[in-house]
Amino acid sequence: MNSFSIIITIIVTLYFIKKQFEYEKVKLSRYLVIPVFASYQFFNSVEIENALDAFICGIAFVAAVLVAFYQVRTFTFKTVEKRSRYYVKVNGEKQPFYRDEYLAKGESAYLIGWIALFIVQVALSLMANELQLADISHEWLTEVLQDLLLLARINGHSAWWAWELFAVSNLTYYIVLRRQNETFRRNIQKNE
């Protein structure tokens, strides 16, 4: 890995870490649509041909569920009023129209869980001889970019266990959030 690649990887990683501690708009695509797509990709690509494949499938499933339960611990959700570009007339005067915007952030538990899933994915890829140790830094950058840019994940060519890890962890995260956080459940339904 050359110096330029190292600098880019560090910059992108720091940006990714910063994003985990900032509120961003709740989008149904991030919480449900993309994980459903990942499930589709997993079911279309999974090939359980031997005991190692079955082991990888089981480990990926258990790790993804455990990490998702851990990640929900520091989830923060808030509602803010955002001024719309629309106006309503009140007593003949134009008044700005406000609407609720729903924001969320994952914080430290989400970040730690994301790193744990990356480690599991690398370990499974090494076990299946799909990855070499020299390729781990490239894999790191790819995963960070795919998490920041969801379209990159859609176009990504991942092993079936990577799709399983992503799908199961994100669907579990979504289900647990809906069950544990009344505000999230009430407001995500408005976006559905």
Tab-separated table of N, CA and C in Angstrom, residues 26-110:
chain	number	residue	atom	x	y	z
A	26	VAL	N	-33.273	10.127	9.400
A	26	VAL	CA	-33.696	8.730	9.375
A	26	VAL	C	-34.283	8.436	8.006
A	27	LYS	N	-33.709	7.459	7.349
A	27	LYS	CA	-34.176	7.072	6.024
A	27	LYS	C	-34.552	5.600	6.059
A	28	LEU	N	-35.735	5.324	5.582
A	28	LEU	CA	-36.192	3.943	5.552
A	28	LEU	C	-35.254	3.083	4.719
A	29	SER	N	-34.629	3.669	3.705
A	29	SER	CA	-33.714	2.888	2.862
A	29	SER	C	-32.547	2.357	3.679
A	30	ARG	N	-31.991	3.161	4.565
A	30	ARG	CA	-30.859	2.711	5.369
A	30	ARG	C	-31.279	1.640	6.374
A	31	TYR	N	-32.453	1.782	6.937
A	31	TYR	CA	-32.870	0.871	7.993
A	31	TYR	C	-33.577	-0.383	7.489
A	32	LEU	N	-34.178	-0.339	6.303
A	32	LEU	CA	-34.944	-1.500	5.869
A	32	LEU	C	-34.713	-1.901	4.410
A	33	VAL	N	-34.784	-0.975	3.481
A	33	VAL	CA	-34.717	-1.321	2.059
A	33	VAL	C	-33.377	-1.957	1.688
A	34	ILE	N	-32.274	-1.316	2.074
A	34	ILE	CA	-30.949	-1.858	1.749
A	34	ILE	C	-30.719	-3.208	2.440
A	35	PRO	N	-31.071	-3.376	3.723
A	35	PRO	CA	-30.914	-4.706	4.325
A	35	PRO	C	-31.763	-5.789	3.646
A	36	VAL	N	-32.961	-5.436	3.165
A	36	VAL	CA	-33.774	-6.418	2.435
A	36	VAL	C	-33.071	-6.778	1.126
A	37	PHE	N	-32.494	-5.779	0.457
A	37	PHE	CA	-31.718	-6.052	-0.751
A	37	PHE	C	-30.527	-6.964	-0.444
A	38	ALA	N	-29.845	-6.711	0.667
A	38	ALA	CA	-28.711	-7.555	1.064
A	38	ALA	C	-29.169	-8.984	1.328
A	39	SER	N	-30.348	-9.147	1.914
A	39	SER	CA	-30.898	-10.500	2.137
A	39	SER	C	-31.128	-11.196	0.808
A	40	TYR	N	-31.666	-10.467	-0.136
A	40	TYR	CA	-31.877	-11.010	-1.479
A	40	TYR	C	-30.541	-11.445	-2.088
A	41	GLN	N	-29.520	-10.581	-1.968
A	41	GLN	CA	-28.195	-10.917	-2.499
A	41	GLN	C	-27.639	-12.161	-1.817
A	42	PHE	N	-27.824	-12.256	-0.501
A	42	PHE	CA	-27.337	-13.418	0.243
A	42	PHE	C	-28.010	-14.691	-0.262
A	43	PHE	N	-29.332	-14.680	-0.338
A	43	PHE	CA	-30.043	-15.889	-0.750
A	43	PHE	C	-29.751	-16.277	-2.199
A	44	ASN	N	-29.420	-15.304	-3.026
A	44	ASN	CA	-29.065	-15.615	-4.412
A	44	ASN	C	-27.640	-16.120	-4.574
A	45	SER	N	-26.774	-15.827	-3.600
A	45	SER	CA	-25.373	-16.198	-3.767
A	45	SER	C	-24.871	-17.274	-2.811
A	46	VAL	N	-25.622	-17.578	-1.764
A	46	VAL	CA	-25.141	-18.545	-0.773
A	46	VAL	C	-24.987	-19.935	-1.401
A	47	GLU	N	-23.873	-20.567	-1.077
A	47	GLU	CA	-23.601	-21.927	-1.532
A	47	GLU	C	-23.027	-22.721	-0.371
A	48	ILE	N	-23.850	-23.534	0.237
A	48	ILE	CA	-23.394	-24.386	1.335
A	48	ILE	C	-23.039	-25.736	0.730
A	49	GLU	N	-21.753	-25.938	0.487
A	49	GLU	CA	-21.303	-27.157	-0.190
A	49	GLU	C	-20.575	-28.120	0.725
A	50	ASN	N	-20.140	-27.639	1.900
A	50	ASN	CA	-19.395	-28.512	2.807
A	50	ASN	C	-19.553	-28.007	4.241
A	51	ALA	N	-18.886	-28.680	5.167
A	51	ALA	CA	-19.001	-28.331	6.584
A	51	ALA	C	-18.438	-26.939	6.870
A	52	LEU	N	-17.387	-26.545	6.160
A	52	LEU	CA	-16.817	-25.215	6.367
A	52	LEU	C	-17.826	-24.136	5.982
A	53	ASP	N	-18.520	-24.327	4.875
A	53	ASP	CA	-19.544	-23.362	4.464
A	53	ASP	C	-20.664	-23.266	5.496
A	54	ALA	N	-21.090	-24.392	6.038
A	54	ALA	CA	-22.136	-24.404	7.061
A	54	ALA	C	-21.651	-23.696	8.328
A	55	PHE	N	-20.394	-23.941	8.689
A	55	PHE	CA	-19.798	-23.285	9.854
A	55	PHE	C	-19.757	-21.777	9.641
A	56	ILE	N	-19.295	-21.344	8.467
A	56	ILE	CA	-19.222	-19.916	8.144
A	56	ILE	C	-20.611	-19.289	8.202
A	57	CYS	N	-21.606	-19.962	7.657
A	57	CYS	CA	-22.983	-19.448	7.665
A	57	CYS	C	-23.490	-19.285	9.098
A	58	GLY	N	-23.247	-20.291	9.942
A	58	GLY	CA	-23.689	-20.230	11.333
A	58	GLY	C	-22.992	-19.147	12.127
A	59	ILE	N	-21.667	-19.062	11.981
A	59	ILE	CA	-20.899	-18.034	12.693
A	59	ILE	C	-21.335	-16.640	12.254
A	60	ALA	N	-21.509	-16.442	10.952
A	60	ALA	CA	-21.929	-15.133	10.442
A	60	ALA	C	-23.284	-14.739	11.016
A	61	PHE	N	-24.229	-15.677	11.065
A	61	PHE	CA	-25.561	-15.378	11.580
A	61	PHE	C	-25.507	-14.991	13.058
A	62	VAL	N	-24.843	-15.808	13.867
A	62	VAL	CA	-24.777	-15.556	15.311
A	62	VAL	C	-24.049	-14.243	15.589
A	63	ALA	N	-22.919	-14.025	14.919
A	63	ALA	CA	-22.158	-12.787	15.131
A	63	ALA	C	-22.991	-11.570	14.751
A	64	ALA	N	-23.695	-11.637	13.642
A	64	ALA	CA	-24.500	-10.498	13.180
A	64	ALA	C	-25.611	-10.160	14.172
A	65	VAL	N	-26.289	-11.175	14.686
A	65	VAL	CA	-27.372	-10.936	15.653
A	65	VAL	C	-26.814	-10.339	16.945
A	66	LEU	N	-25.724	-10.914	17.461
A	66	LEU	CA	-25.138	-10.410	18.706
A	66	LEU	C	-24.664	-8.964	18.556
A	67	VAL	N	-24.008	-8.675	17.453
A	67	VAL	CA	-23.515	-7.322	17.221
A	67	VAL	C	-24.672	-6.333	17.103
A	68	ALA	N	-25.734	-6.713	16.431
A	68	ALA	CA	-26.882	-5.813	16.282
A	68	ALA	C	-27.482	-5.467	17.645
A	69	PHE	N	-27.618	-6.457	18.525
A	69	PHE	CA	-28.140	-6.183	19.867
A	69	PHE	C	-27.204	-5.237	20.626
A	70	TYR	N	-25.903	-5.411	20.431
A	70	TYR	CA	-24.941	-4.529	21.080
A	70	TYR	C	-25.024	-3.114	20.509
A	71	GLN	N	-25.129	-2.985	19.201
A	71	GLN	CA	-25.135	-1.676	18.550
A	71	GLN	C	-26.308	-0.802	18.969
A	72	VAL	N	-27.426	-1.384	19.282
A	72	VAL	CA	-28.632	-0.624	19.644
A	72	VAL	C	-28.447	0.114	20.976
A	73	ARG	N	-27.488	-0.316	21.779
A	73	ARG	CA	-27.301	0.245	23.123
A	73	ARG	C	-27.151	1.761	23.134
A	74	THR	N	-26.418	2.330	22.188
A	74	THR	CA	-26.174	3.776	22.227
A	74	THR	C	-26.943	4.539	21.158
A	75	PHE	N	-27.913	3.898	20.538
A	75	PHE	CA	-28.720	4.558	19.522
A	75	PHE	C	-29.454	5.736	20.143
A	76	THR	N	-29.389	6.880	19.469
A	76	THR	CA	-30.076	8.085	19.923
A	76	THR	C	-30.961	8.590	18.794
A	77	PHE	N	-32.182	8.941	19.147
A	77	PHE	CA	-33.171	9.390	18.176
A	77	PHE	C	-33.754	10.699	18.675
A	78	LYS	N	-33.942	11.639	17.759
A	78	LYS	CA	-34.596	12.893	18.153
A	78	LYS	C	-35.415	13.437	16.995
A	79	THR	N	-36.373	14.258	17.349
A	79	THR	CA	-37.235	14.919	16.378
A	79	THR	C	-36.947	16.412	16.453
A	80	VAL	N	-36.764	17.041	15.297
A	80	VAL	CA	-36.550	18.487	15.251
A	80	VAL	C	-37.543	19.090	14.264
A	81	GLU	N	-37.908	20.337	14.529
A	81	GLU	CA	-38.770	21.044	13.586
A	81	GLU	C	-37.889	21.676	12.524
A	82	LYS	N	-38.240	21.442	11.290
A	82	LYS	CA	-37.477	22.001	10.186
A	82	LYS	C	-38.394	22.897	9.378
A	83	ARG	N	-37.904	24.074	9.085
A	83	ARG	CA	-38.687	25.022	8.301
A	83	ARG	C	-38.778	24.529	6.861
A	84	SER	N	-39.971	24.463	6.360
A	84	SER	CA	-40.222	24.034	4.994
A	84	SER	C	-40.108	25.226	4.060
A	85	ARG	N	-39.996	24.968	2.801
A	85	ARG	CA	-39.990	26.067	1.829
A	85	ARG	C	-41.409	26.522	1.494
A	86	TYR	N	-42.394	25.872	2.092
A	86	TYR	CA	-43.789	26.204	1.848
A	86	TYR	C	-44.302	27.163	2.918
A	87	TYR	N	-45.335	27.904	2.543
A	87	TYR	CA	-45.965	28.851	3.460
A	87	TYR	C	-47.462	28.587	3.507
A	88	VAL	N	-48.060	28.976	4.632
A	88	VAL	CA	-49.516	28.930	4.761
A	88	VAL	C	-49.972	30.343	5.123
A	89	LYS	N	-51.175	30.667	4.712
A	89	LYS	CA	-51.709	31.983	5.042
A	89	LYS	C	-52.503	31.890	6.336
A	90	VAL	N	-52.146	32.739	7.269
A	90	VAL	CA	-52.846	32.844	8.540
A	90	VAL	C	-53.230	34.302	8.707
A	91	ASN	N	-54.547	34.551	8.745
A	91	ASN	CA	-55.065	35.923	8.838
A	91	ASN	C	-54.500	36.812	7.735
A	92	GLY	N	-54.393	36.245	6.546
A	92	GLY	CA	-53.937	36.995	5.392
A	92	GLY	C	-52.426	37.174	5.300
A	93	GLU	N	-51.682	36.653	6.265
A	93	GLU	CA	-50.221	36.776	6.237
A	93	GLU	C	-49.583	35.411	5.986
A	94	LYS	N	-48.493	35.459	5.232
A	94	LYS	CA	-47.761	34.215	4.964
A	94	LYS	C	-46.959	33.811	6.201
A	95	GLN	N	-47.178	32.597	6.632
A	95	GLN	CA	-46.445	32.043	7.774
A	95	GLN	C	-45.649	30.825	7.293
A	96	PRO	N	-44.410	30.699	7.751
A	96	PRO	CA	-43.639	29.520	7.326
A	96	PRO	C	-44.267	28.236	7.873
A	97	PHE	N	-44.164	27.213	7.096
A	97	PHE	CA	-44.696	25.905	7.460
A	97	PHE	C	-43.537	25.072	7.994
A	98	TYR	N	-43.707	24.493	9.164
A	98	TYR	CA	-42.679	23.652	9.766
A	98	TYR	C	-43.126	22.192	9.720
A	99	ARG	N	-42.154	21.328	9.599
A	99	ARG	CA	-42.448	19.892	9.631
A	99	ARG	C	-41.417	19.213	10.514
A	100	ASP	N	-41.795	18.069	11.042
A	100	ASP	CA	-40.870	17.311	11.873
A	100	ASP	C	-39.866	16.576	11.003
A	101	GLU	N	-38.612	16.588	11.432
A	101	GLU	CA	-37.577	15.803	10.772
A	101	GLU	C	-37.008	14.864	11.839
A	102	TYR	N	-36.801	13.631	11.472
A	102	TYR	CA	-36.372	12.606	12.411
A	102	TYR	C	-34.899	12.310	12.183
A	103	LEU	N	-34.120	12.430	13.267
A	103	LEU	CA	-32.677	12.268	13.194
A	103	LEU	C	-32.225	11.157	14.141
A	104	ALA	N	-31.139	10.483	13.762
A	104	ALA	CA	-30.609	9.401	14.586
A	104	ALA	C	-29.099	9.361	14.478
A	105	LYS	N	-28.483	8.792	15.511
A	105	LYS	CA	-27.048	8.514	15.472
A	105	LYS	C	-26.773	7.244	16.263
A	106	GLY	N	-25.738	6.557	15.855
A	106	GLY	CA	-25.414	5.275	16.463
A	106	GLY	C	-24.429	5.355	17.609
A	107	GLU	N	-23.504	6.281	17.552
A	107	GLU	CA	-22.480	6.527	18.554
A	107	GLU	C	-21.510	5.358	18.705
A	108	SER	N	-20.898	5.244	19.886
A	108	SER	CA	-19.776	4.319	20.091
A	108	SER	C	-20.135	2.849	19.914
A	109	ALA	N	-21.276	2.414	20.392
A	109	ALA	CA	-21.631	0.994	20.279
A	109	ALA	C	-21.821	0.605	18.813
A	110	TYR	N	-22.384	1.503	18.022
A	110	TYR	CA	-22.546	1.194	16.601
A	110	TYR	C	-21.182	1.045	15.948
